[in-house]
Amino acid sequence: MNDAPQIKPPPKAKSTLRSRLAAVWDSDLAWNFRHSPVAIAAATTTLLIFIAAFLAPWIAPQNAFDPGAVRLDDGFLKPLEVGSTGITHVFGTDSQGRDLLSAILYGTRVSLIVGFASVGFSMVLGVSLGLIAGFVGGRVDALIMRVADVQLSFPAILIALLVFGVGRGLIHPTQHERMAVIVLIIAIGLSHWAQYARTVRGATLVERNKEYVQAARVMGRTSGAIMGSHVLPNVIGPVLVIATINLALAVIEEATLSFLGVGVPPTQPSLGTLIRVGQQFLFSGERWILFFPAAALIILALAVNLLGDWLRDALNPRLK
Amino acid sequence: MARFVDTFVSAIVAGALISGLATTSAEARAIKWARSGDALTLDPHAQNEGPTHALSHHIYEPLVLRDHTGKAIPALAESWALTADPLVWEFKLRKGVTFHDGTAFTADDVIYSFERARQPTSDMKSLLSSVDTMTKVDDHTLRIKTKGPNPIFPSNLNDLFVMSKAWTEKNNAGKVQDFKAKEENFSVRNANGTGPFILVSREPDVKTVMKRNDAYWGKGQVPLDITEITYLPIKADATRVAALLSGEVDFVQDVPVQDIQKLSSDPKLQVNVGPENRSIFFGMNVGDKELKTSDVKGKNPFAEKKVRAAMNIIINRSTIQRVTMRGQSLPTGIIAPPGVNGYTKDLDVIPAADAAKAKTLMAEAGYPDGFSVTLHCPNDRYINDEAICQAAVGQLATIGIKVNLVSQSKSIHFPLIQRNPPETDFFLLGWGVPTFDSHYVFTFLYHTRTDKEGGWNATRYSNAEIDKLTVGLTQETDLTKRNQTIAQIWKALQDEVIYIPIHIQTLAYAMKPDLEIPVDISNQPKLKFAKVKK
């Protein structure tokens, strides 16, 4: 009897980790994933793009954000040509002599940073407002949800353009380049919060009358604590699905804004900026300048979308 | 004076030639004309800017016009000459001319317009700074007395448009629009000139429609084959070219250099190519104690001549010509195009690109590690303007100058240069010389910024000696002496490296094959001369 408690602790830690992993492996979600080739392909692609983009400074042949590293002499090199700096330009170079592969890696990183940050921003905003609306109810609920309705009646890209324009107007012109990414994140973030708010409010309306919430109330917990530590974990599932799909949307929206020339500047290009620049050379034969960034954007958006789609189906109890 | 007699004779010949040709063309049709940017305003005196004048030339007219080769031809003035007094010019005005609203054109309108153009908010005032008094002899004779003898006075008048006194006063548009302060007046969106086309509607940055003026005085003398002009600013290069290829527009004034070859080989289109009387260059704030946009505090790196010389060396014009412009430009070492009085081959020296020498100069100037600065660049004004700026950013980075590039529409870019004090430390600008004389360059770009002079000099460069010589040019009658002074000024200025010249633009006009629009050396095609072939 005495030996047992002494021996137990070490294997216990091991076994819990292992059993937790085993539990994850055995879960419906993982089983579903293992048996869905589309999900595996999408996840692998997404993961590879993420790794490539975030390791860009180490794996890209050229620092695409350093104008000094680019040689104008190497402009318009075809894919696989070797430039004056000795780099083999696998995807060719653009009009400024910048290696396109490097530009795409760095550009994807900008696009993903904007995507993740704006999704995070709209998620925090939308979930908080949705929780408050659903939990407090009454006039607060009506006010928040009417604002959300108004917002949903505009195309998201219009709202982003509007926010971006106002944002730029407020910032001193010399700061534009530095602030461009932040303004872009806020603009895209603000145009997507309503979806989160609606979803969370709906779920909160269901949850707030359940026994565990009443129990917490009887115990004297504050509304804020109940919302944060009791209701939130129970309504967050669908939010994650929306977030995944919105990541792809945010990346496309960023590309659209940059394509329209209001996004990130050409010296620090995102995928959208690269497509805007490449589009000028569509008629003159240098099609690779447009093709590769556009292909990268399509693959990224498709992979994330498929992953989000699978996640939605896998988490939907009605489809089981 | 011989030069002006020559000019006048050739003007008559040109006029005869044009009217001779006019009888051969018979077709007439409406055209859609696309360009990357719009006119900034319709107020003819508010902005001295190429595309603005290009549009105004269809509605308003000057006394003296330049044809597409740069030759002066009579417009509202039938003839002009110096009187016995070397200070007084006499202009014989054209009779039987009416404004679009039907009122008759007289000398009063000219005096009124020129007085208007001399207001402080006018951008055309430098061109009239030598005017002392204007006298109406009769309805169609005007005498202008200059402060000193000014032999080149008539060549200042090419872009000085005449408005109707009655119309302008009636609509309270007597005060010139202050463009920098974003002011508006009636004449900004409405127009009433004597020109070959009448304004029908205008939506800035979208569309401007003009219809043929059937009461035009020049009917029968010029082809006037175009019945209606729809002017469409289309900023994106590919969109503009696509509009031409699909037949949506008939005439594209600025074909992107990368598309010239493709369009030339298209049997359904024709492309005319020619050099423009315009140089493209970078300007730097050389006068302030400190640059607002730089990380260097307490001193101004651009004030150091060695820094400017290093920048002049490191910017590789031949690479910009080959890659960025695809051969469609002439690299230059002076901001006056060949053909402008004062230009010489000796002044047009392009420094050889020498990275080691540039780095040494930077170190000697006290900036071995460089500095940072913001470059302002237009993105819808000159051929590949943004790409030229990007190329310069890359080349300057090799000597440690970290350039933060801000490229924006010309309607935002130009006020940065024109405001007093200017709001830019480093900028791209292009300058055409409609008078074909160096004085135009000195007075706008090098003269100290004052109420009357230096209106586009955002460099804060101020040199009393140069100012004195520049003003002296307007009063020098001896052309040999005058040319000597011009050479003297250029020599001093070239040594200072106030601007970094890049190249002379080459223009490419693409149009439907039934149109005949020659490349205008000032890039202001006047469509009354355009012909429609059968």
Short mmCIF file of C-alpha atoms in Angstrom, two decimals, chain A residues 10-284:
data_model
loop_
_atom_site.label_atom_id
_atom_site.label_comp_id
_atom_site.label_asym_id
_atom_site.label_seq_id
_atom_site.Cartn_x
_atom_site.Cartn_y
_atom_site.Cartn_z
CA PRO A 10 5.87 9.49 -12.70
CA PRO A 11 3.88 7.00 -14.80
CA LYS A 12 0.75 9.00 -14.12
CA ALA A 13 2.15 12.08 -15.90
CA LYS A 14 3.29 9.92 -18.81
CA SER A 15 0.10 8.01 -19.08
CA THR A 16 -2.07 11.12 -18.98
CA LEU A 17 -0.11 12.65 -21.85
CA ARG A 18 -0.26 9.44 -23.76
CA SER A 19 -3.86 8.83 -22.94
CA ARG A 20 -4.73 12.38 -23.90
CA LEU A 21 -3.02 11.92 -27.24
CA ALA A 22 -4.76 8.59 -27.59
CA ALA A 23 -8.05 10.25 -26.78
CA VAL A 24 -7.43 12.88 -29.45
CA TRP A 25 -6.45 10.19 -31.94
CA ASP A 26 -9.59 8.24 -31.10
CA SER A 27 -11.90 11.23 -31.21
CA ASP A 28 -14.54 11.63 -33.90
CA LEU A 29 -12.76 14.61 -35.32
CA ALA A 30 -9.45 12.82 -35.79
CA TRP A 31 -11.15 9.72 -37.16
CA ASN A 32 -13.02 11.89 -39.60
CA PHE A 33 -9.79 13.62 -40.57
CA ARG A 34 -7.94 10.35 -41.15
CA HIS A 35 -10.65 9.17 -43.46
CA SER A 36 -10.96 12.36 -45.52
CA PRO A 37 -8.31 12.64 -48.26
CA VAL A 38 -9.47 16.19 -49.05
CA ALA A 39 -8.92 17.28 -45.47
CA ILE A 40 -5.47 15.71 -45.36
CA ALA A 41 -4.45 17.31 -48.64
CA ALA A 42 -5.83 20.70 -47.60
CA ALA A 43 -4.18 20.56 -44.20
CA THR A 44 -0.82 19.53 -45.68
CA THR A 45 -0.93 22.29 -48.27
CA THR A 46 -1.95 24.89 -45.72
CA LEU A 47 0.78 23.76 -43.34
CA LEU A 48 3.43 23.81 -46.07
CA ILE A 49 2.40 27.32 -47.17
CA PHE A 50 2.40 28.56 -43.57
CA ILE A 51 5.86 27.12 -42.92
CA ALA A 52 7.26 28.44 -46.19
CA ALA A 53 5.79 31.90 -45.60
CA PHE A 54 6.92 32.28 -42.01
CA LEU A 55 10.39 30.94 -42.76
CA ALA A 56 10.69 33.30 -45.75
CA PRO A 57 13.67 35.26 -44.35
CA TRP A 58 15.64 32.00 -44.06
CA ILE A 59 14.57 30.09 -47.14
CA ALA A 60 13.91 32.79 -49.76
CA PRO A 61 16.78 33.24 -52.24
CA GLN A 62 16.57 37.02 -51.86
CA ASN A 63 15.31 39.51 -49.28
CA ALA A 64 12.34 40.80 -51.24
CA PHE A 65 11.80 43.72 -48.85
CA ASP A 66 15.35 45.06 -49.22
CA PRO A 67 15.43 47.32 -52.29
CA GLY A 68 19.23 47.20 -52.14
CA ALA A 69 19.28 43.44 -52.76
CA VAL A 70 17.38 43.79 -56.03
CA ARG A 71 19.20 44.53 -59.28
CA LEU A 72 17.22 46.43 -61.87
CA ASP A 73 19.51 44.85 -64.48
CA ASP A 74 17.80 41.52 -63.78
CA GLY A 75 14.35 42.83 -64.71
CA PHE A 76 11.96 40.58 -66.68
CA LEU A 77 14.04 37.39 -66.42
CA LYS A 78 12.05 34.34 -67.46
CA PRO A 79 11.45 31.47 -65.02
CA LEU A 80 14.60 29.41 -64.37
CA GLU A 81 16.94 32.09 -65.77
CA VAL A 82 20.03 32.96 -63.76
CA GLY A 83 20.45 36.62 -62.77
CA SER A 84 23.53 38.79 -62.26
CA THR A 85 23.58 37.99 -58.54
CA GLY A 86 23.96 34.27 -59.31
CA ILE A 87 20.46 33.36 -58.13
CA THR A 88 18.45 30.97 -60.29
CA HIS A 89 15.10 32.67 -60.53
CA VAL A 90 12.78 29.67 -60.41
CA PHE A 91 9.67 31.80 -60.99
CA GLY A 92 11.51 34.51 -62.96
CA THR A 93 11.80 38.16 -61.93
CA ASP A 94 9.43 41.13 -62.06
CA SER A 95 9.86 44.54 -63.69
CA GLN A 96 12.18 45.68 -60.90
CA GLY A 97 14.43 42.61 -61.10
CA ARG A 98 13.02 41.13 -57.91
CA ASP A 99 13.07 37.33 -57.60
CA LEU A 100 9.41 36.30 -57.85
CA LEU A 101 9.73 33.22 -55.65
CA SER A 102 11.13 35.39 -52.84
CA ALA A 103 8.50 38.05 -53.44
CA ILE A 104 5.76 35.41 -53.22
CA LEU A 105 7.16 33.92 -50.00
CA TYR A 106 7.44 37.33 -48.37
CA GLY A 107 4.13 38.42 -49.88
CA THR A 108 2.34 35.35 -48.55
CA ARG A 109 3.73 36.17 -45.13
CA VAL A 110 2.28 39.69 -45.31
CA SER A 111 -1.04 38.30 -46.53
CA LEU A 112 -1.15 35.71 -43.75
CA ILE A 113 -0.18 38.19 -41.05
CA VAL A 114 -2.95 40.50 -42.20
CA GLY A 115 -5.33 37.51 -42.44
CA PHE A 116 -4.59 36.11 -38.96
CA ALA A 117 -4.52 39.49 -37.24
CA SER A 118 -7.76 40.69 -38.82
CA VAL A 119 -9.51 37.40 -38.05
CA GLY A 120 -8.27 37.65 -34.46
CA PHE A 121 -9.44 41.23 -34.23
CA SER A 122 -12.90 40.57 -35.66
CA MET A 123 -13.23 37.40 -33.55
CA VAL A 124 -12.47 39.20 -30.28
CA LEU A 125 -14.77 42.06 -31.19
CA GLY A 126 -17.59 39.88 -32.53
CA VAL A 127 -17.50 37.29 -29.76
CA SER A 128 -17.49 39.91 -26.98
CA LEU A 129 -20.36 41.85 -28.53
CA GLY A 130 -22.29 38.65 -29.24
CA LEU A 131 -21.83 37.41 -25.68
CA ILE A 132 -22.96 40.72 -24.22
CA ALA A 133 -25.93 40.94 -26.58
CA GLY A 134 -27.06 37.39 -25.86
CA PHE A 135 -26.43 37.45 -22.14
CA VAL A 136 -27.64 40.94 -21.25
CA GLY A 137 -30.48 41.03 -23.78
CA GLY A 138 -33.03 43.83 -23.98
CA ARG A 139 -32.00 47.18 -25.38
CA VAL A 140 -28.30 46.37 -25.46
CA ASP A 141 -29.08 43.29 -27.52
CA ALA A 142 -31.32 45.25 -29.88
CA LEU A 143 -28.72 47.97 -30.36
CA ILE A 144 -25.79 45.62 -31.03
CA MET A 145 -27.74 43.37 -33.34
CA ARG A 146 -29.19 46.27 -35.37
CA VAL A 147 -25.68 47.62 -35.90
CA ALA A 148 -24.67 44.12 -37.00
CA ASP A 149 -27.66 43.99 -39.38
CA VAL A 150 -26.67 47.29 -40.94
CA GLN A 151 -23.12 46.05 -41.29
CA LEU A 152 -24.22 42.77 -42.89
CA SER A 153 -26.28 44.63 -45.48
CA PHE A 154 -23.07 46.13 -46.95
CA PRO A 155 -20.55 44.06 -48.85
CA ALA A 156 -17.55 43.54 -46.58
CA ILE A 157 -15.14 44.95 -49.17
CA LEU A 158 -17.01 48.28 -49.21
CA ILE A 159 -16.76 48.59 -45.44
CA ALA A 160 -13.07 47.75 -45.59
CA LEU A 161 -12.55 50.40 -48.29
CA LEU A 162 -14.43 52.95 -46.21
CA VAL A 163 -12.51 52.18 -43.02
CA PHE A 164 -9.25 52.18 -44.95
CA GLY A 165 -10.01 55.58 -46.49
CA VAL A 166 -10.96 57.15 -43.17
CA GLY A 167 -7.94 55.53 -41.51
CA ARG A 168 -5.56 56.94 -44.07
CA GLY A 169 -7.14 60.36 -43.73
CA LEU A 170 -6.48 60.36 -39.99
CA ILE A 171 -2.86 59.30 -40.30
CA HIS A 172 -0.12 61.71 -41.27
CA PRO A 173 0.99 60.95 -44.87
CA THR A 174 4.58 60.22 -43.84
CA GLN A 175 3.29 57.41 -41.62
CA HIS A 176 1.15 55.81 -44.33
CA GLU A 177 3.58 53.13 -45.33
CA ARG A 178 4.38 52.13 -41.78
CA MET A 179 0.72 52.09 -40.76
CA ALA A 180 -0.63 50.54 -43.97
CA VAL A 181 -0.67 46.99 -42.58
CA ILE A 182 -2.28 48.00 -39.28
CA VAL A 183 -4.97 50.06 -41.01
CA LEU A 184 -5.57 47.12 -43.33
CA ILE A 185 -5.99 44.73 -40.38
CA ILE A 186 -8.48 47.04 -38.69
CA ALA A 187 -10.35 47.65 -41.94
CA ILE A 188 -10.76 43.95 -42.72
CA GLY A 189 -11.38 43.08 -39.08
CA LEU A 190 -14.16 45.62 -38.74
CA SER A 191 -15.91 44.30 -41.82
CA HIS A 192 -16.35 40.75 -40.46
CA TRP A 193 -17.25 40.99 -36.75
CA ALA A 194 -21.01 40.83 -37.31
CA GLN A 195 -20.97 37.14 -38.29
CA TYR A 196 -19.25 36.17 -35.04
CA ALA A 197 -21.59 38.34 -33.00
CA ARG A 198 -24.67 36.71 -34.55
CA THR A 199 -23.44 33.18 -34.05
CA VAL A 200 -22.33 33.74 -30.47
CA ARG A 201 -25.49 35.62 -29.54
CA GLY A 202 -27.65 32.77 -30.81
CA ALA A 203 -25.70 30.19 -28.85
CA THR A 204 -25.62 32.37 -25.74
CA LEU A 205 -29.42 32.77 -25.81
CA VAL A 206 -29.67 28.98 -25.59
CA GLU A 207 -26.99 28.60 -22.93
CA ARG A 208 -27.99 31.37 -20.56
CA ASN A 209 -31.14 29.57 -19.38
CA LYS A 210 -29.39 26.27 -18.71
CA GLU A 211 -29.01 24.95 -15.18
CA TYR A 212 -25.26 25.44 -14.90
CA VAL A 213 -25.63 29.16 -15.58
CA GLN A 214 -28.40 29.44 -13.01
CA ALA A 215 -26.26 27.51 -10.58
CA ALA A 216 -23.38 29.89 -11.11
CA ARG A 217 -25.72 32.80 -10.59
CA VAL A 218 -27.04 31.32 -7.36
CA MET A 219 -23.45 30.96 -6.20
CA GLY A 220 -23.16 34.73 -6.64
CA ARG A 221 -20.77 34.92 -9.56
CA THR A 222 -20.76 38.16 -11.51
CA SER A 223 -22.21 38.38 -15.01
CA GLY A 224 -18.77 38.99 -16.46
CA ALA A 225 -17.37 35.85 -14.84
CA ILE A 226 -20.32 33.75 -15.95
CA MET A 227 -19.98 34.99 -19.53
CA GLY A 228 -16.24 34.48 -19.62
CA SER A 229 -15.69 31.20 -17.83
CA HIS A 230 -19.01 29.38 -18.21
CA VAL A 231 -20.85 30.48 -21.35
CA LEU A 232 -17.89 31.25 -23.60
CA PRO A 233 -16.36 27.74 -23.63
CA ASN A 234 -19.75 26.34 -24.59
CA VAL A 235 -20.34 28.66 -27.53
CA ILE A 236 -16.83 28.84 -28.99
CA GLY A 237 -17.05 25.73 -31.23
CA PRO A 238 -18.88 27.26 -34.18
CA VAL A 239 -16.73 30.41 -33.84
CA LEU A 240 -13.61 28.44 -34.70
CA VAL A 241 -15.24 27.15 -37.87
CA ILE A 242 -16.18 30.67 -38.92
CA ALA A 243 -12.67 31.84 -38.10
CA THR A 244 -11.08 29.25 -40.38
CA ILE A 245 -13.30 30.12 -43.31
CA ASN A 246 -12.84 33.82 -42.59
CA LEU A 247 -9.08 33.44 -42.74
CA ALA A 248 -9.35 32.58 -46.42
CA LEU A 249 -11.81 35.44 -46.90
CA ALA A 250 -9.52 37.90 -45.14
CA VAL A 251 -6.56 36.87 -47.29
CA ILE A 252 -8.64 37.38 -50.42
CA GLU A 253 -9.98 40.69 -49.12
CA GLU A 254 -6.46 41.90 -48.41
CA ALA A 255 -5.46 40.87 -51.92
CA THR A 256 -8.46 42.75 -53.34
CA LEU A 257 -7.62 45.94 -51.47
CA SER A 258 -3.97 45.74 -52.48
CA PHE A 259 -5.01 44.97 -56.04
CA LEU A 260 -7.12 48.12 -56.04
CA GLY A 261 -4.02 49.99 -54.96
CA VAL A 262 -5.18 50.92 -51.47
CA GLY A 263 -3.47 48.13 -49.56
CA VAL A 264 0.19 47.56 -48.80
CA PRO A 265 2.75 49.52 -50.86
CA PRO A 266 4.69 47.91 -53.73
CA THR A 267 8.03 48.10 -51.88
CA GLN A 268 6.71 45.61 -49.31
CA PRO A 269 4.32 43.65 -51.47
CA SER A 270 1.60 41.27 -50.41
CA LEU A 271 0.15 38.74 -52.85
CA GLY A 272 -2.47 41.28 -53.95
CA THR A 273 0.15 43.93 -54.66
CA LEU A 274 2.18 41.43 -56.69
CA ILE A 275 -0.91 40.57 -58.74
CA ARG A 276 -1.61 44.28 -59.31
CA VAL A 277 1.92 44.82 -60.57
CA GLY A 278 1.85 41.67 -62.69
CA GLN A 279 -1.42 42.58 -64.32
CA GLN A 280 0.32 45.42 -66.18
CA PHE A 281 2.36 42.89 -68.13
CA LEU A 282 -0.50 40.69 -69.21
CA PHE A 283 -0.54 41.97 -72.79
CA SER A 284 3.19 42.22 -73.28
#
